[in-house]
mmCIF file of C-alpha atoms in Angstrom:
data_model
loop_
_atom_site.group_PDB
_atom_site.id
_atom_site.type_symbol
_atom_site.label_atom_id
_atom_site.label_comp_id
_atom_site.label_asym_id
_atom_site.label_seq_id
_atom_site.Cartn_x
_atom_site.Cartn_y
_atom_site.Cartn_z
ATOM 1 C CA UNK A 1 -0.192 0.260 -0.350
ATOM 2 C CA UNK A 2 2.062 3.300 -0.487
ATOM 3 C CA UNK A 3 0.946 6.769 -1.499
ATOM 4 C CA UNK A 4 -3.280 6.933 -0.011
ATOM 5 C CA UNK A 5 -3.473 6.928 3.875
ATOM 6 C CA UNK A 6 -5.993 4.492 5.224
ATOM 7 C CA UNK A 7 -6.628 4.132 8.802
ATOM 8 C CA UNK A 8 -5.885 1.058 10.524
ATOM 9 C CA UNK A 9 -6.340 -0.337 14.428
ATOM 10 C CA UNK A 10 -3.219 -0.633 15.516
ATOM 11 C CA UNK A 11 -2.745 -2.542 19.524
ATOM 12 C CA UNK A 12 0.049 -0.651 20.979
ATOM 13 C CA UNK A 13 -0.259 -2.307 24.804
ATOM 14 C CA UNK A 14 -1.391 -5.023 27.348
ATOM 15 C CA UNK A 15 -4.654 -3.740 29.470
ATOM 16 C CA UNK A 16 -3.189 -4.139 32.402
ATOM 17 C CA UNK A 17 0.112 -1.612 31.095
ATOM 18 C CA UNK A 18 -1.697 1.594 30.769
ATOM 19 C CA UNK A 19 -3.160 2.913 33.771
ATOM 20 C CA UNK A 20 -3.131 6.267 35.599
ATOM 21 C CA UNK A 21 -0.060 7.164 34.859
ATOM 22 C CA UNK A 22 1.931 8.350 31.239
ATOM 23 C CA UNK A 23 3.373 5.416 29.256
ATOM 24 C CA UNK A 24 5.355 5.731 26.025
ATOM 25 C CA UNK A 25 4.549 2.763 23.564
ATOM 26 C CA UNK A 26 5.271 3.202 19.674
ATOM 27 C CA UNK A 27 2.376 2.803 16.887
ATOM 28 C CA UNK A 28 4.589 0.738 14.281
ATOM 29 C CA UNK A 29 6.902 4.343 14.203
ATOM 30 C CA UNK A 30 5.072 6.688 15.689
ATOM 31 C CA UNK A 31 5.365 7.296 19.358
ATOM 32 C CA UNK A 32 2.558 7.773 21.372
ATOM 33 C CA UNK A 33 1.687 8.290 25.791
ATOM 34 C CA UNK A 34 -0.642 6.033 26.819
ATOM 35 C CA UNK A 35 -2.524 6.934 30.368
ATOM 36 C CA UNK A 36 -5.868 6.154 31.291
ATOM 37 C CA UNK A 37 -8.675 9.011 31.721
ATOM 38 C CA UNK A 38 -10.239 9.310 34.938
ATOM 39 C CA UNK A 39 -13.313 7.456 34.294
ATOM 40 C CA UNK A 40 -11.202 4.967 32.765
ATOM 41 C CA UNK A 41 -10.972 4.890 29.242
ATOM 42 C CA UNK A 42 -8.082 5.079 27.211
ATOM 43 C CA UNK A 43 -6.328 7.956 25.985
ATOM 44 C CA UNK A 44 -3.572 8.200 23.294
ATOM 45 C CA UNK A 45 -1.972 11.527 21.815
ATOM 46 C CA UNK A 46 1.417 12.036 20.196
ATOM 47 C CA UNK A 47 4.516 11.816 22.606
ATOM 48 C CA UNK A 48 6.128 15.500 21.747
ATOM 49 C CA UNK A 49 5.193 18.765 22.829
ATOM 50 C CA UNK A 50 3.817 21.234 20.575
ATOM 51 C CA UNK A 51 6.380 23.367 22.180
ATOM 52 C CA UNK A 52 10.085 21.966 22.309
ATOM 53 C CA UNK A 53 8.504 18.723 20.984
ATOM 54 C CA UNK A 54 9.647 17.345 23.959
ATOM 55 C CA UNK A 55 8.635 13.622 25.210
ATOM 56 C CA UNK A 56 4.899 14.621 26.851
ATOM 57 C CA UNK A 57 5.608 11.235 28.552
ATOM 58 C CA UNK A 58 8.224 12.706 30.642
ATOM 59 C CA UNK A 59 5.211 14.598 32.197
ATOM 60 C CA UNK A 60 2.640 14.001 34.755
ATOM 61 C CA UNK A 61 -1.317 13.725 34.729
ATOM 62 C CA UNK A 62 -3.074 16.099 36.952
ATOM 63 C CA UNK A 63 -6.954 15.096 36.499
ATOM 64 C CA UNK A 64 -7.545 14.402 32.521
ATOM 65 C CA UNK A 65 -4.811 16.542 31.630
ATOM 66 C CA UNK A 66 -1.240 15.834 30.778
ATOM 67 C CA UNK A 67 0.986 18.352 32.064
ATOM 68 C CA UNK A 68 3.911 19.021 29.789
ATOM 69 C CA UNK A 69 7.549 19.014 31.867
ATOM 70 C CA UNK A 70 9.435 21.557 30.262
ATOM 71 C CA UNK A 71 7.005 24.369 30.415
ATOM 72 C CA UNK A 72 4.571 23.292 32.586
ATOM 73 C CA UNK A 73 1.781 22.955 29.282
ATOM 74 C CA UNK A 74 -1.608 21.303 29.395
ATOM 75 C CA UNK A 75 -2.683 19.336 27.284
ATOM 76 C CA UNK A 76 -6.388 17.603 27.788
ATOM 77 C CA UNK A 77 -7.029 13.559 25.640
ATOM 78 C CA UNK A 78 -8.362 15.298 22.967
ATOM 79 C CA UNK A 79 -4.715 16.626 22.369
ATOM 80 C CA UNK A 80 -5.799 20.773 22.950
ATOM 81 C CA UNK A 81 -3.970 23.120 24.988
ATOM 82 C CA UNK A 82 -6.030 24.037 28.189
ATOM 83 C CA UNK A 83 -3.342 26.143 29.960
ATOM 84 C CA UNK A 84 -0.573 27.563 30.497
ATOM 85 C CA UNK A 85 1.399 28.636 33.637
ATOM 86 C CA UNK A 86 1.854 31.961 32.247
ATOM 87 C CA UNK A 87 -0.920 33.543 31.458
ATOM 88 C CA UNK A 88 -3.725 31.934 28.932
ATOM 89 C CA UNK A 89 -2.978 29.036 26.615
ATOM 90 C CA UNK A 90 -1.499 29.303 22.695
ATOM 91 C CA UNK A 91 -4.294 29.310 20.807
ATOM 92 C CA UNK A 92 -2.146 27.279 18.093
ATOM 93 C CA UNK A 93 -0.508 24.823 21.084
ATOM 94 C CA UNK A 94 -2.090 21.101 20.323
ATOM 95 C CA UNK A 95 -0.550 18.425 19.859
ATOM 96 C CA UNK A 96 -1.996 14.926 17.727
ATOM 97 C CA UNK A 97 -5.020 12.389 19.782
ATOM 98 C CA UNK A 98 -6.072 9.121 18.506
ATOM 99 C CA UNK A 99 -9.539 7.210 18.900
ATOM 100 C CA UNK A 100 -7.820 4.459 21.190
ATOM 101 C CA UNK A 101 -10.460 1.797 22.537
ATOM 102 C CA UNK A 102 -9.436 -1.545 25.133
ATOM 103 C CA UNK A 103 -10.834 -4.955 24.164
ATOM 104 C CA UNK A 104 -9.575 -8.381 24.045
ATOM 105 C CA UNK A 105 -7.078 -7.590 26.714
ATOM 106 C CA UNK A 106 -5.205 -4.592 24.881
ATOM 107 C CA UNK A 107 -5.524 -1.100 23.957
ATOM 108 C CA UNK A 108 -6.482 -0.483 20.060
ATOM 109 C CA UNK A 109 -5.376 3.068 18.526
ATOM 110 C CA UNK A 110 -6.819 3.687 15.612
ATOM 111 C CA UNK A 111 -3.900 5.926 13.499
ATOM 112 C CA UNK A 112 -3.605 6.716 9.715
ATOM 113 C CA UNK A 113 -1.201 4.635 7.497
ATOM 114 C CA UNK A 114 0.216 5.491 3.995
ATOM 115 C CA UNK A 115 2.668 2.999 4.131
ATOM 116 C CA UNK A 116 2.515 -0.886 5.767
ATOM 117 C CA UNK A 117 4.898 -2.982 6.758
ATOM 118 C CA UNK A 118 6.295 -5.737 3.906
ATOM 119 C CA UNK A 119 5.155 -8.910 4.804
ATOM 120 C CA UNK A 120 7.065 -11.452 6.843
ATOM 121 C CA UNK A 121 9.270 -12.478 9.106
ATOM 122 C CA UNK A 122 8.183 -12.110 12.712
ATOM 123 C CA UNK A 123 6.312 -8.955 14.501
ATOM 124 C CA UNK A 124 5.883 -7.668 17.500
ATOM 125 C CA UNK A 125 2.902 -6.688 18.907
ATOM 126 C CA UNK A 126 3.478 -2.741 18.357
ATOM 127 C CA UNK A 127 3.225 -4.075 14.563
ATOM 128 C CA UNK A 128 -0.514 -5.862 14.857
ATOM 129 C CA UNK A 129 -2.792 -3.982 12.765
ATOM 130 C CA UNK A 130 -5.919 -4.607 11.526
ATOM 131 C CA UNK A 131 -8.659 -2.168 9.559
ATOM 132 C CA UNK A 132 -11.583 -2.989 11.166
ATOM 133 C CA UNK A 133 -12.226 -1.009 14.590
ATOM 134 C CA UNK A 134 -11.747 -4.073 17.831
ATOM 135 C CA UNK A 135 -14.684 -5.652 18.364
#
């Protein structure tokens, strides 16, 4: 598959690994940060802050907000910057959020891919892909 983006569901972590802490993982070559919202649902964001591109997984959770360790920007599970230490959050400050669901003991994230890995060889858990949503 080449050239056209296709949405796929990627198994990125076992359910028990994702909690009320920040977990760095990968969906293919895309670094993500996972956590559970206060209601228990999984959330997934790109693992780089809008401001300096530092890993958000080095930050901390406050309620449902992920706080960047560098300048303290706070992002909600939808990737919007909702708070800054020094004044209102910048209007264009956001990070990419991904739909995340839990099924079959795994956390799955829906991402757009333009290139699929070649068939053959062994695959790791982070390489399991399906175009269908987990049931």
